[in-house]
Amino acid sequence: MAEVRCCENPVPAPGRAGWFRRGGWLFLALPLWALAYSVIQRLAGWVAFHLFGLAPGSHLGEAVAFFLYDVPKVLLLLALIVFVVTFLQTFVSPSRVRDALSRRNAGLGNAMASLFGIVTPFCSCSAVPLFIGFLRAGVPLGVTFSFLVAAPMVNEVALGMLFAMFGWKIALLYAGTGVAIAFSAGLILGRLRMERHLEGWVQDALGAPALGESGEERLTLSSRIDQAVQGVRDIVGKVWPYILAGISVGAFIHGFVPEAFMAGLLGKQAWYSVPLAVLIGVPLYSNAAGVMPIVEALLGKGAALGSTLAFMMAVIGLSLPEIVILRRVMRPRLIGAFVAVVALGIVLVGYLFNAIL
Amino acid sequence: MLIEVFGPGCAKCETLVKHAKAAVEQAGGDHQVVKVSDYAVMAARGILSTPALALDGQLKFQGKVATSAEILGLLQG
């Protein structure tokens, strides 16, 4: 007999307790969140410099204070951002996006797909069914690629984290360049007429008759809130090891890496800094939240913004697991073209921002 | 009833299978849970995001780990 918890009851009890469970608890949770967020910096400093007795300004002291402050800060921000994003995503579904994109021409279609790619919820396990579903519905291959590039490249959680940690300018820069890369990559890959480089079974699946259409689920406000809570549990539960790893690297850079070294490696003057950032970033599988503390420490140590953005995009947008999943549907030449076009776009963005900022 | 769970085999899909089995156990009666991981079948069924769940051939949820209570509701509905 499976245990049914209170919150999974499909018919919530009426009255005040029911109201609280269906979303009213947010009125209590949000002020608590704000309170916690406002005290963690002082608390981290107190623990590092008083409780542990480390000297302010020393390598170890600064690294430990960075770590103690960043762990709760990133986790709190992540929880709030994932909650908001997942809630908003319950209003967008892949099938609606597919219908909006079907039989669009190149150009407008690529632009719409790049924007939809930011907001549409789907986990990377869904990349293959989504890819085939779009093509079956008559979404052109190039437009589908714009979507597939934008989705990981402009990660909605990364966008929220950048906004919260570095302000709207950097967040907008990230979103704008990501959309530009997705737009042009889809346009180029569409021109190359790569349809014949899809795997054979995909070409068969594209021609196979459809077996009925899916119905859309109707959602209530409280079920949207439930899904948002579930999203926070799933994502925070899954990514916290990456966050701890990212913060450890960030704390080390913050405390121990000399500024001259970082400026030489990833600074504006070094011509190789952008490709180097991409080369380091691609195999470094992490996710949006885990890479933020590293970005924070790099920027603090004088790494150029363009190189840092390129690094972040390479980590999030071009990951090996994603490529392995896409290999199921694409032959090596198409995969190669996909990776090359996206990597080229990231490198160009890096140079562009190093030059103009 | 025939309950189909669609997914390539990631953690979310496995959780949904577990929830479906728990719901069946509670509902009693003659229900069957089947896992479908063939992408070609998913494409033909119009599935865009996984995990997805179908009841007697009709898709009910997509891209969501439905709770066992939700699935139970469908079985009794």
Short mmCIF file of N, CA, C and O in Angstrom, two decimals, chain A residues 221-311:
data_model
loop_
_atom_site.label_atom_id
_atom_site.label_comp_id
_atom_site.label_asym_id
_atom_site.label_seq_id
_atom_site.Cartn_x
_atom_site.Cartn_y
_atom_site.Cartn_z
N LEU A 221 -4.29 27.20 -10.33
CA LEU A 221 -3.21 27.97 -9.73
C LEU A 221 -2.44 27.11 -8.72
O LEU A 221 -1.21 27.11 -8.69
N SER A 222 -3.18 26.35 -7.91
CA SER A 222 -2.47 25.59 -6.88
C SER A 222 -1.65 24.47 -7.50
O SER A 222 -0.59 24.12 -6.99
N SER A 223 -2.09 23.91 -8.64
CA SER A 223 -1.26 22.87 -9.24
C SER A 223 -0.04 23.49 -9.92
O SER A 223 1.02 22.86 -10.01
N ARG A 224 -0.15 24.74 -10.38
CA ARG A 224 1.04 25.42 -10.91
C ARG A 224 2.05 25.66 -9.78
O ARG A 224 3.25 25.48 -9.96
N ILE A 225 1.54 26.07 -8.61
CA ILE A 225 2.44 26.29 -7.46
C ILE A 225 3.08 24.96 -7.05
O ILE A 225 4.28 24.89 -6.79
N ASP A 226 2.27 23.89 -7.04
CA ASP A 226 2.82 22.57 -6.70
C ASP A 226 3.95 22.19 -7.65
O ASP A 226 4.98 21.66 -7.23
N GLN A 227 3.73 22.45 -8.95
CA GLN A 227 4.77 22.10 -9.92
C GLN A 227 6.04 22.92 -9.68
O GLN A 227 7.15 22.42 -9.84
N ALA A 228 5.85 24.20 -9.30
CA ALA A 228 7.01 25.05 -9.04
C ALA A 228 7.79 24.52 -7.83
O ALA A 228 9.02 24.47 -7.85
N VAL A 229 7.07 24.09 -6.79
CA VAL A 229 7.74 23.52 -5.61
C VAL A 229 8.48 22.25 -6.00
O VAL A 229 9.63 22.02 -5.61
N GLN A 230 7.83 21.43 -6.83
CA GLN A 230 8.46 20.19 -7.30
C GLN A 230 9.73 20.52 -8.08
O GLN A 230 10.75 19.84 -7.93
N GLY A 231 9.66 21.57 -8.91
CA GLY A 231 10.83 21.98 -9.68
C GLY A 231 11.99 22.38 -8.78
O GLY A 231 13.13 22.00 -9.03
N VAL A 232 11.69 23.12 -7.71
CA VAL A 232 12.73 23.53 -6.78
C VAL A 232 13.36 22.29 -6.14
O VAL A 232 14.58 22.17 -6.07
N ARG A 233 12.50 21.36 -5.71
CA ARG A 233 13.02 20.13 -5.09
C ARG A 233 13.91 19.37 -6.05
O ARG A 233 15.01 18.96 -5.70
N ASP A 234 13.41 19.17 -7.27
CA ASP A 234 14.17 18.42 -8.28
C ASP A 234 15.52 19.07 -8.54
O ASP A 234 16.55 18.42 -8.49
N ILE A 235 15.46 20.37 -8.87
CA ILE A 235 16.68 21.02 -9.36
C ILE A 235 17.68 21.25 -8.24
O ILE A 235 18.85 20.90 -8.36
N VAL A 236 17.22 21.82 -7.11
CA VAL A 236 18.16 22.06 -6.02
C VAL A 236 18.71 20.73 -5.51
O VAL A 236 19.89 20.59 -5.22
N GLY A 237 17.83 19.71 -5.45
CA GLY A 237 18.28 18.40 -5.00
C GLY A 237 19.33 17.80 -5.91
O GLY A 237 20.18 17.05 -5.48
N LYS A 238 19.26 18.15 -7.20
CA LYS A 238 20.17 17.55 -8.17
C LYS A 238 21.47 18.35 -8.31
O LYS A 238 22.53 17.76 -8.51
N VAL A 239 21.39 19.67 -8.22
CA VAL A 239 22.58 20.46 -8.58
C VAL A 239 23.45 20.89 -7.41
O VAL A 239 24.51 21.46 -7.63
N TRP A 240 23.01 20.63 -6.16
CA TRP A 240 23.83 21.16 -5.06
C TRP A 240 25.28 20.68 -5.07
O TRP A 240 26.18 21.46 -4.73
N PRO A 241 25.58 19.43 -5.50
CA PRO A 241 27.01 19.08 -5.54
C PRO A 241 27.79 19.94 -6.53
O PRO A 241 28.94 20.32 -6.26
N TYR A 242 27.16 20.27 -7.68
CA TYR A 242 27.82 21.14 -8.65
C TYR A 242 28.06 22.53 -8.07
O TYR A 242 29.06 23.18 -8.33
N ILE A 243 27.08 22.98 -7.29
CA ILE A 243 27.20 24.30 -6.69
C ILE A 243 28.36 24.32 -5.70
O ILE A 243 29.19 25.22 -5.70
N LEU A 244 28.42 23.28 -4.85
CA LEU A 244 29.53 23.22 -3.89
C LEU A 244 30.87 23.16 -4.62
O LEU A 244 31.82 23.86 -4.24
N ALA A 245 30.94 22.37 -5.71
CA ALA A 245 32.18 22.28 -6.47
C ALA A 245 32.52 23.64 -7.08
O ALA A 245 33.66 24.10 -7.00
N GLY A 246 31.51 24.27 -7.69
CA GLY A 246 31.72 25.57 -8.32
C GLY A 246 32.18 26.61 -7.32
O GLY A 246 33.08 27.40 -7.59
N ILE A 247 31.56 26.61 -6.14
CA ILE A 247 31.91 27.60 -5.12
C ILE A 247 33.32 27.33 -4.58
O ILE A 247 34.07 28.27 -4.30
N SER A 248 33.69 26.05 -4.47
CA SER A 248 35.05 25.75 -4.01
C SER A 248 36.08 26.30 -5.00
O SER A 248 37.07 26.92 -4.60
N VAL A 249 35.82 26.07 -6.31
CA VAL A 249 36.74 26.61 -7.32
C VAL A 249 36.74 28.14 -7.23
O VAL A 249 37.81 28.77 -7.24
N GLY A 250 35.53 28.71 -7.13
CA GLY A 250 35.41 30.17 -7.04
C GLY A 250 36.15 30.71 -5.82
O GLY A 250 36.86 31.72 -5.91
N ALA A 251 36.01 30.04 -4.68
CA ALA A 251 36.66 30.51 -3.45
C ALA A 251 38.18 30.43 -3.59
O ALA A 251 38.90 31.33 -3.15
N PHE A 252 38.66 29.37 -4.24
CA PHE A 252 40.10 29.23 -4.45
C PHE A 252 40.63 30.37 -5.32
O PHE A 252 41.62 31.03 -4.98
N ILE A 253 39.91 30.63 -6.44
CA ILE A 253 40.33 31.72 -7.32
C ILE A 253 40.31 33.05 -6.55
O ILE A 253 41.25 33.84 -6.61
N HIS A 254 39.21 33.25 -5.80
CA HIS A 254 39.04 34.49 -5.08
C HIS A 254 40.15 34.71 -4.05
O HIS A 254 40.67 35.81 -3.90
N GLY A 255 40.52 33.66 -3.35
CA GLY A 255 41.49 33.82 -2.27
C GLY A 255 42.93 33.71 -2.70
O GLY A 255 43.80 34.42 -2.18
N PHE A 256 43.24 32.83 -3.66
CA PHE A 256 44.63 32.46 -3.90
C PHE A 256 45.21 32.85 -5.25
O PHE A 256 46.42 32.97 -5.39
N VAL A 257 44.36 32.98 -6.30
CA VAL A 257 44.93 33.24 -7.62
C VAL A 257 45.27 34.72 -7.75
O VAL A 257 44.41 35.57 -7.54
N PRO A 258 46.53 35.05 -8.06
CA PRO A 258 46.91 36.45 -8.17
C PRO A 258 46.23 37.12 -9.37
O PRO A 258 46.00 36.46 -10.39
N GLU A 259 45.92 38.41 -9.22
CA GLU A 259 45.19 39.10 -10.27
C GLU A 259 45.97 39.15 -11.57
O GLU A 259 45.41 39.03 -12.65
N ALA A 260 47.29 39.32 -11.47
CA ALA A 260 48.09 39.43 -12.68
C ALA A 260 48.01 38.15 -13.50
O ALA A 260 47.93 38.18 -14.73
N PHE A 261 47.96 37.01 -12.81
CA PHE A 261 47.89 35.73 -13.50
C PHE A 261 46.59 35.61 -14.27
O PHE A 261 46.57 35.24 -15.45
N MET A 262 45.48 35.95 -13.60
CA MET A 262 44.17 35.83 -14.25
C MET A 262 44.04 36.80 -15.41
O MET A 262 43.52 36.46 -16.46
N ALA A 263 44.55 38.03 -15.19
CA ALA A 263 44.46 39.03 -16.25
C ALA A 263 45.28 38.58 -17.46
O ALA A 263 44.90 38.81 -18.61
N GLY A 264 46.39 37.90 -17.21
CA GLY A 264 47.20 37.41 -18.32
C GLY A 264 46.51 36.30 -19.08
O GLY A 264 46.59 36.20 -20.30
N LEU A 265 45.79 35.45 -18.33
CA LEU A 265 45.19 34.26 -18.94
C LEU A 265 43.87 34.59 -19.63
O LEU A 265 43.63 34.18 -20.76
N LEU A 266 43.00 35.32 -18.94
CA LEU A 266 41.67 35.57 -19.48
C LEU A 266 41.40 37.07 -19.64
O LEU A 266 40.26 37.49 -19.74
N GLY A 267 42.44 37.87 -19.67
CA GLY A 267 42.26 39.31 -19.79
C GLY A 267 42.03 39.74 -21.23
O GLY A 267 42.11 38.94 -22.15
N LYS A 268 41.76 41.04 -21.41
CA LYS A 268 41.48 41.56 -22.74
C LYS A 268 42.68 41.48 -23.66
O LYS A 268 42.55 41.33 -24.86
N GLN A 269 43.87 41.64 -23.07
CA GLN A 269 45.07 41.75 -23.91
C GLN A 269 45.45 40.43 -24.55
O GLN A 269 46.06 40.40 -25.61
N ALA A 270 45.10 39.32 -23.88
CA ALA A 270 45.52 38.02 -24.38
C ALA A 270 44.62 37.60 -25.55
O ALA A 270 43.43 37.36 -25.35
N TRP A 271 45.17 37.47 -26.75
CA TRP A 271 44.35 37.14 -27.92
C TRP A 271 43.74 35.75 -27.80
O TRP A 271 42.67 35.46 -28.33
N TYR A 272 44.43 34.86 -27.06
CA TYR A 272 43.98 33.47 -26.99
C TYR A 272 42.96 33.25 -25.88
O TYR A 272 42.50 32.14 -25.67
N SER A 273 42.60 34.31 -25.13
CA SER A 273 41.79 34.08 -23.95
C SER A 273 40.41 33.53 -24.29
O SER A 273 39.89 32.67 -23.58
N VAL A 274 39.81 33.98 -25.40
CA VAL A 274 38.46 33.52 -25.74
C VAL A 274 38.42 32.05 -26.16
O VAL A 274 37.68 31.25 -25.57
N PRO A 275 39.23 31.64 -27.18
CA PRO A 275 39.22 30.21 -27.51
C PRO A 275 39.63 29.34 -26.32
O PRO A 275 39.08 28.25 -26.13
N LEU A 276 40.55 29.84 -25.50
CA LEU A 276 40.97 29.07 -24.32
C LEU A 276 39.78 28.86 -23.38
O LEU A 276 39.55 27.75 -22.88
N ALA A 277 38.99 29.93 -23.18
CA ALA A 277 37.83 29.84 -22.30
C ALA A 277 36.84 28.80 -22.83
O ALA A 277 36.25 28.02 -22.07
N VAL A 278 36.65 28.77 -24.16
CA VAL A 278 35.72 27.81 -24.76
C VAL A 278 36.26 26.39 -24.61
O VAL A 278 35.53 25.45 -24.26
N LEU A 279 37.56 26.22 -24.85
CA LEU A 279 38.18 24.89 -24.76
C LEU A 279 38.10 24.34 -23.33
O LEU A 279 37.88 23.15 -23.12
N ILE A 280 38.27 25.22 -22.35
CA ILE A 280 38.16 24.76 -20.95
C ILE A 280 36.71 24.47 -20.63
O ILE A 280 36.39 23.54 -19.90
N GLY A 281 35.81 25.29 -21.20
CA GLY A 281 34.40 25.21 -20.82
C GLY A 281 33.65 23.99 -21.33
O GLY A 281 32.83 23.42 -20.61
N VAL A 282 33.90 23.56 -22.58
CA VAL A 282 33.09 22.50 -23.18
C VAL A 282 33.11 21.18 -22.39
O VAL A 282 32.06 20.64 -22.07
N PRO A 283 34.30 20.64 -22.08
CA PRO A 283 34.27 19.35 -21.36
C PRO A 283 33.89 19.50 -19.89
O PRO A 283 33.61 18.51 -19.22
N LEU A 284 33.85 20.73 -19.39
CA LEU A 284 33.57 20.96 -17.98
C LEU A 284 32.07 20.89 -17.77
O LEU A 284 31.40 21.90 -17.79
N TYR A 285 31.53 19.69 -17.60
CA TYR A 285 30.09 19.58 -17.49
C TYR A 285 29.63 20.09 -16.14
O TYR A 285 29.99 19.57 -15.10
N SER A 286 28.85 21.12 -16.18
CA SER A 286 28.24 21.63 -14.96
C SER A 286 26.90 22.16 -15.40
O SER A 286 26.44 21.90 -16.51
N ASN A 287 26.26 22.90 -14.57
CA ASN A 287 25.04 23.54 -15.01
C ASN A 287 25.09 24.98 -14.62
O ASN A 287 26.02 25.43 -13.96
N ALA A 288 24.04 25.69 -15.02
CA ALA A 288 24.01 27.14 -14.87
C ALA A 288 24.39 27.58 -13.46
O ALA A 288 25.24 28.44 -13.27
N ALA A 289 23.77 26.95 -12.45
CA ALA A 289 23.98 27.42 -11.08
C ALA A 289 25.39 27.14 -10.61
O ALA A 289 25.98 27.95 -9.89
N GLY A 290 25.96 26.01 -11.02
CA GLY A 290 27.28 25.64 -10.56
C GLY A 290 28.37 26.54 -11.11
O GLY A 290 29.42 26.73 -10.48
N VAL A 291 28.11 27.11 -12.29
CA VAL A 291 29.16 27.88 -12.93
C VAL A 291 29.17 29.34 -12.46
O VAL A 291 30.16 30.05 -12.59
N MET A 292 28.06 29.78 -11.84
CA MET A 292 27.95 31.19 -11.43
C MET A 292 29.03 31.63 -10.44
O MET A 292 29.61 32.71 -10.62
N PRO A 293 29.33 30.85 -9.39
CA PRO A 293 30.37 31.29 -8.46
C PRO A 293 31.73 31.41 -9.13
O PRO A 293 32.53 32.28 -8.76
N ILE A 294 31.99 30.57 -10.15
CA ILE A 294 33.26 30.66 -10.87
C ILE A 294 33.28 31.96 -11.67
O ILE A 294 34.28 32.69 -11.67
N VAL A 295 32.15 32.25 -12.33
CA VAL A 295 32.04 33.51 -13.09
C VAL A 295 32.27 34.70 -12.16
O VAL A 295 33.01 35.64 -12.49
N GLU A 296 31.66 34.63 -10.98
CA GLU A 296 31.78 35.71 -10.00
C GLU A 296 33.24 35.95 -9.63
O GLU A 296 33.73 37.08 -9.63
N ALA A 297 33.95 34.84 -9.34
CA ALA A 297 35.35 34.98 -8.94
C ALA A 297 36.23 35.43 -10.09
O ALA A 297 37.14 36.25 -9.92
N LEU A 298 35.96 34.93 -11.31
CA LEU A 298 36.76 35.31 -12.48
C LEU A 298 36.64 36.81 -12.74
O LEU A 298 37.64 37.50 -12.94
N LEU A 299 35.38 37.31 -12.74
CA LEU A 299 35.17 38.73 -13.00
C LEU A 299 35.86 39.57 -11.92
O LEU A 299 36.47 40.60 -12.20
N GLY A 300 35.78 39.09 -10.67
CA GLY A 300 36.39 39.82 -9.56
C GLY A 300 37.90 39.91 -9.68
O GLY A 300 38.53 40.82 -9.14
N LYS A 301 38.49 38.92 -10.39
CA LYS A 301 39.95 38.88 -10.51
C LYS A 301 40.44 39.49 -11.80
O LYS A 301 41.58 39.27 -12.21
N GLY A 302 39.58 40.21 -12.50
CA GLY A 302 40.04 40.93 -13.68
C GLY A 302 39.99 40.16 -14.99
O GLY A 302 40.59 40.58 -15.97
N ALA A 303 39.28 39.02 -15.02
CA ALA A 303 39.08 38.37 -16.31
C ALA A 303 38.15 39.25 -17.15
O ALA A 303 37.26 39.89 -16.61
N ALA A 304 38.38 39.27 -18.47
CA ALA A 304 37.56 40.12 -19.33
C ALA A 304 36.14 39.56 -19.42
O ALA A 304 35.93 38.35 -19.36
N LEU A 305 35.17 40.47 -19.58
CA LEU A 305 33.77 40.05 -19.60
C LEU A 305 33.47 39.14 -20.79
O LEU A 305 32.76 38.13 -20.65
N GLY A 306 34.01 39.47 -21.97
CA GLY A 306 33.77 38.64 -23.16
C GLY A 306 34.28 37.22 -22.97
O GLY A 306 33.58 36.25 -23.27
N SER A 307 35.51 37.09 -22.44
CA SER A 307 36.07 35.76 -22.22
C SER A 307 35.25 35.00 -21.20
O SER A 307 35.02 33.80 -21.33
N THR A 308 34.80 35.71 -20.15
CA THR A 308 34.03 35.05 -19.10
C THR A 308 32.67 34.57 -19.62
O THR A 308 32.23 33.47 -19.33
N LEU A 309 32.01 35.43 -20.44
CA LEU A 309 30.74 35.02 -21.04
C LEU A 309 30.94 33.81 -21.95
O LEU A 309 30.13 32.88 -21.96
N ALA A 310 32.03 33.82 -22.72
CA ALA A 310 32.32 32.70 -23.62
C ALA A 310 32.51 31.42 -22.82
O ALA A 310 31.99 30.35 -23.18
N PHE A 311 33.22 31.54 -21.70
CA PHE A 311 33.43 30.38 -20.83
C PHE A 311 32.10 29.83 -20.34
O PHE A 311 31.81 28.63 -20.42
#
